[in-house]
Amino acid sequence: MNQAIENNLHWTLDVTFKEDQARLRAGHGAKNMAVVRHFALNLVRQAKDKRSIKRRRKRASWDSQYLRQILGRLRR
């Protein structure tokens, strides 16, 4: 079961962020970017609308108000 979860996460990161095409391979850069991608994916997943993750990400890049709404979830 854990492998299925890991495969699903990898697939989501690859489709949404094109992780397999990333050119960072050596040093800490690859691990640092993986952390940033996971963080961003978790924020986008928490958005309460019916859009796909890919569309939420795209809208956040175009609409600063929507981006603020997603990032507003950081405050508690």
Short mmCIF file of N, CA and C in Angstrom, two decimals:
data_model
loop_
_atom_site.label_atom_id
_atom_site.label_comp_id
_atom_site.label_asym_id
_atom_site.label_seq_id
_atom_site.Cartn_x
_atom_site.Cartn_y
_atom_site.Cartn_z
N MET A 1 0.82 -1.19 0.00
CA MET A 1 0.00 0.00 0.00
C MET A 1 0.86 1.25 0.00
N ASN A 2 1.94 1.27 0.78
CA ASN A 2 2.82 2.44 0.81
C ASN A 2 3.42 2.72 -0.55
N GLN A 3 3.73 1.69 -1.30
CA GLN A 3 4.30 1.88 -2.63
C GLN A 3 3.27 2.51 -3.56
N ALA A 4 2.01 2.14 -3.42
CA ALA A 4 0.96 2.74 -4.25
C ALA A 4 0.84 4.23 -3.96
N ILE A 5 0.94 4.59 -2.68
CA ILE A 5 0.89 6.01 -2.31
C ILE A 5 2.09 6.75 -2.88
N GLU A 6 3.26 6.16 -2.77
CA GLU A 6 4.48 6.78 -3.31
C GLU A 6 4.39 6.92 -4.82
N ASN A 7 3.89 5.90 -5.51
CA ASN A 7 3.74 5.97 -6.96
C ASN A 7 2.76 7.06 -7.36
N ASN A 8 1.66 7.18 -6.62
CA ASN A 8 0.68 8.22 -6.91
C ASN A 8 1.27 9.61 -6.70
N LEU A 9 2.03 9.79 -5.62
CA LEU A 9 2.68 11.08 -5.36
C LEU A 9 3.67 11.41 -6.46
N HIS A 10 4.49 10.44 -6.86
CA HIS A 10 5.47 10.68 -7.92
C HIS A 10 4.77 11.03 -9.23
N TRP A 11 3.70 10.32 -9.54
CA TRP A 11 2.97 10.60 -10.78
C TRP A 11 2.42 12.01 -10.76
N THR A 12 1.82 12.41 -9.62
CA THR A 12 1.26 13.76 -9.49
C THR A 12 2.35 14.81 -9.64
N LEU A 13 3.48 14.61 -9.00
CA LEU A 13 4.58 15.58 -9.12
C LEU A 13 5.12 15.63 -10.54
N ASP A 14 5.19 14.50 -11.19
CA ASP A 14 5.70 14.47 -12.56
C ASP A 14 4.74 15.17 -13.52
N VAL A 15 3.46 14.91 -13.38
CA VAL A 15 2.48 15.52 -14.28
C VAL A 15 2.32 17.00 -13.99
N THR A 16 2.23 17.36 -12.73
CA THR A 16 1.97 18.75 -12.35
C THR A 16 3.20 19.63 -12.49
N PHE A 17 4.35 19.15 -12.05
CA PHE A 17 5.57 19.96 -12.03
C PHE A 17 6.63 19.49 -13.02
N LYS A 18 6.33 18.45 -13.79
CA LYS A 18 7.30 17.89 -14.74
C LYS A 18 8.63 17.58 -14.02
N GLU A 19 8.50 16.92 -12.89
CA GLU A 19 9.65 16.65 -12.04
C GLU A 19 10.72 15.80 -12.74
N ASP A 20 10.30 14.86 -13.58
CA ASP A 20 11.29 14.01 -14.26
C ASP A 20 12.15 14.80 -15.25
N GLN A 21 11.66 15.95 -15.69
CA GLN A 21 12.43 16.75 -16.65
C GLN A 21 13.33 17.77 -15.95
N ALA A 22 13.29 17.82 -14.62
CA ALA A 22 14.12 18.76 -13.88
C ALA A 22 15.59 18.44 -14.12
N ARG A 23 16.38 19.49 -14.26
CA ARG A 23 17.79 19.31 -14.58
C ARG A 23 18.67 19.25 -13.33
N LEU A 24 18.10 19.48 -12.18
CA LEU A 24 18.87 19.39 -10.94
C LEU A 24 19.07 17.92 -10.58
N ARG A 25 20.29 17.49 -10.52
CA ARG A 25 20.57 16.09 -10.22
C ARG A 25 21.57 15.93 -9.07
N ALA A 26 22.50 16.84 -8.94
CA ALA A 26 23.58 16.68 -7.97
C ALA A 26 23.44 17.69 -6.83
N GLY A 27 24.10 17.39 -5.73
CA GLY A 27 24.11 18.31 -4.61
C GLY A 27 22.77 18.40 -3.91
N HIS A 28 22.58 19.51 -3.21
CA HIS A 28 21.37 19.69 -2.43
C HIS A 28 20.22 20.30 -3.24
N GLY A 29 20.51 20.80 -4.42
CA GLY A 29 19.48 21.45 -5.23
C GLY A 29 18.29 20.58 -5.52
N ALA A 30 18.52 19.34 -5.89
CA ALA A 30 17.42 18.42 -6.21
C ALA A 30 16.54 18.16 -5.00
N LYS A 31 17.17 17.94 -3.84
CA LYS A 31 16.39 17.69 -2.62
C LYS A 31 15.64 18.94 -2.19
N ASN A 32 16.28 20.09 -2.30
CA ASN A 32 15.62 21.34 -1.92
C ASN A 32 14.41 21.61 -2.80
N MET A 33 14.54 21.40 -4.09
CA MET A 33 13.42 21.63 -5.00
C MET A 33 12.31 20.61 -4.77
N ALA A 34 12.67 19.39 -4.39
CA ALA A 34 11.65 18.38 -4.09
C ALA A 34 10.81 18.84 -2.89
N VAL A 35 11.46 19.41 -1.89
CA VAL A 35 10.74 19.92 -0.72
C VAL A 35 9.81 21.07 -1.13
N VAL A 36 10.30 21.97 -1.97
CA VAL A 36 9.48 23.09 -2.43
C VAL A 36 8.28 22.57 -3.22
N ARG A 37 8.50 21.60 -4.10
CA ARG A 37 7.40 21.04 -4.89
C ARG A 37 6.35 20.38 -4.01
N HIS A 38 6.79 19.61 -3.01
CA HIS A 38 5.84 18.96 -2.10
C HIS A 38 5.04 20.01 -1.32
N PHE A 39 5.72 21.04 -0.88
CA PHE A 39 5.06 22.12 -0.14
C PHE A 39 4.00 22.79 -1.01
N ALA A 40 4.39 23.12 -2.24
CA ALA A 40 3.46 23.77 -3.18
C ALA A 40 2.28 22.85 -3.51
N LEU A 41 2.56 21.59 -3.73
CA LEU A 41 1.50 20.64 -4.04
C LEU A 41 0.50 20.54 -2.89
N ASN A 42 0.98 20.49 -1.67
CA ASN A 42 0.09 20.42 -0.52
C ASN A 42 -0.77 21.67 -0.40
N LEU A 43 -0.20 22.84 -0.66
CA LEU A 43 -0.99 24.08 -0.61
C LEU A 43 -2.07 24.08 -1.69
N VAL A 44 -1.70 23.67 -2.89
CA VAL A 44 -2.66 23.68 -3.99
C VAL A 44 -3.77 22.65 -3.75
N ARG A 45 -3.42 21.53 -3.17
CA ARG A 45 -4.43 20.50 -2.87
C ARG A 45 -5.46 20.98 -1.87
N GLN A 46 -5.10 21.87 -0.97
CA GLN A 46 -6.01 22.34 0.06
C GLN A 46 -7.05 23.32 -0.47
N ALA A 47 -6.87 23.85 -1.65
CA ALA A 47 -7.83 24.80 -2.22
C ALA A 47 -9.19 24.10 -2.34
N LYS A 48 -10.22 24.82 -1.97
CA LYS A 48 -11.57 24.23 -1.96
C LYS A 48 -12.34 24.62 -3.22
N ASP A 49 -11.96 24.08 -4.34
CA ASP A 49 -12.72 24.28 -5.57
C ASP A 49 -12.66 22.99 -6.38
N LYS A 50 -13.33 22.97 -7.51
CA LYS A 50 -13.46 21.73 -8.28
C LYS A 50 -12.43 21.63 -9.40
N ARG A 51 -11.48 22.54 -9.45
CA ARG A 51 -10.46 22.49 -10.50
C ARG A 51 -9.45 21.38 -10.21
N SER A 52 -8.79 20.94 -11.26
CA SER A 52 -7.71 19.97 -11.08
C SER A 52 -6.51 20.69 -10.46
N ILE A 53 -5.59 19.92 -9.96
CA ILE A 53 -4.38 20.50 -9.37
C ILE A 53 -3.64 21.34 -10.40
N LYS A 54 -3.56 20.83 -11.61
CA LYS A 54 -2.86 21.55 -12.67
C LYS A 54 -3.53 22.90 -12.95
N ARG A 55 -4.85 22.91 -13.00
CA ARG A 55 -5.58 24.15 -13.27
C ARG A 55 -5.50 25.12 -12.10
N ARG A 56 -5.50 24.61 -10.87
CA ARG A 56 -5.33 25.48 -9.70
C ARG A 56 -3.98 26.18 -9.74
N ARG A 57 -2.96 25.40 -10.08
CA ARG A 57 -1.60 25.96 -10.17
C ARG A 57 -1.53 27.04 -11.25
N LYS A 58 -2.13 26.75 -12.37
CA LYS A 58 -2.13 27.70 -13.49
C LYS A 58 -2.88 28.96 -13.11
N ARG A 59 -4.03 28.82 -12.48
CA ARG A 59 -4.80 30.00 -12.08
C ARG A 59 -4.03 30.83 -11.06
N ALA A 60 -3.34 30.17 -10.14
CA ALA A 60 -2.55 30.89 -9.15
C ALA A 60 -1.44 31.70 -9.81
N SER A 61 -0.92 31.21 -10.93
CA SER A 61 0.13 31.96 -11.63
C SER A 61 -0.43 33.17 -12.36
N TRP A 62 -1.70 33.15 -12.72
CA TRP A 62 -2.33 34.24 -13.46
C TRP A 62 -3.08 35.23 -12.57
N ASP A 63 -3.65 34.73 -11.49
CA ASP A 63 -4.55 35.52 -10.65
C ASP A 63 -3.93 35.70 -9.26
N SER A 64 -3.43 36.90 -8.99
CA SER A 64 -2.74 37.13 -7.72
C SER A 64 -3.70 37.00 -6.53
N GLN A 65 -4.96 37.31 -6.72
CA GLN A 65 -5.94 37.16 -5.64
C GLN A 65 -6.11 35.68 -5.27
N TYR A 66 -6.18 34.82 -6.28
CA TYR A 66 -6.29 33.37 -6.04
C TYR A 66 -5.02 32.85 -5.37
N LEU A 67 -3.87 33.36 -5.80
CA LEU A 67 -2.61 32.97 -5.17
C LEU A 67 -2.60 33.37 -3.69
N ARG A 68 -3.05 34.58 -3.39
CA ARG A 68 -3.13 35.03 -2.00
C ARG A 68 -4.07 34.12 -1.19
N GLN A 69 -5.15 33.71 -1.83
CA GLN A 69 -6.11 32.82 -1.16
C GLN A 69 -5.44 31.50 -0.81
N ILE A 70 -4.68 30.95 -1.73
CA ILE A 70 -3.98 29.69 -1.46
C ILE A 70 -2.90 29.88 -0.40
N LEU A 71 -2.11 30.96 -0.52
CA LEU A 71 -1.04 31.20 0.45
C LEU A 71 -1.59 31.63 1.79
N GLY A 72 -2.79 32.16 1.83
CA GLY A 72 -3.42 32.56 3.09
C GLY A 72 -3.62 31.40 4.03
N ARG A 73 -3.61 30.20 3.51
CA ARG A 73 -3.78 29.01 4.35
C ARG A 73 -2.56 28.77 5.23
N LEU A 74 -1.47 29.47 4.97
CA LEU A 74 -0.27 29.32 5.79
C LEU A 74 -0.45 29.94 7.17
N ARG A 75 -1.27 30.98 7.24
CA ARG A 75 -1.49 31.68 8.51
C ARG A 75 -2.46 30.89 9.37
N ARG A 76 -2.16 30.81 10.65
CA ARG A 76 -3.04 30.11 11.60
C ARG A 76 -3.14 30.86 12.88
#
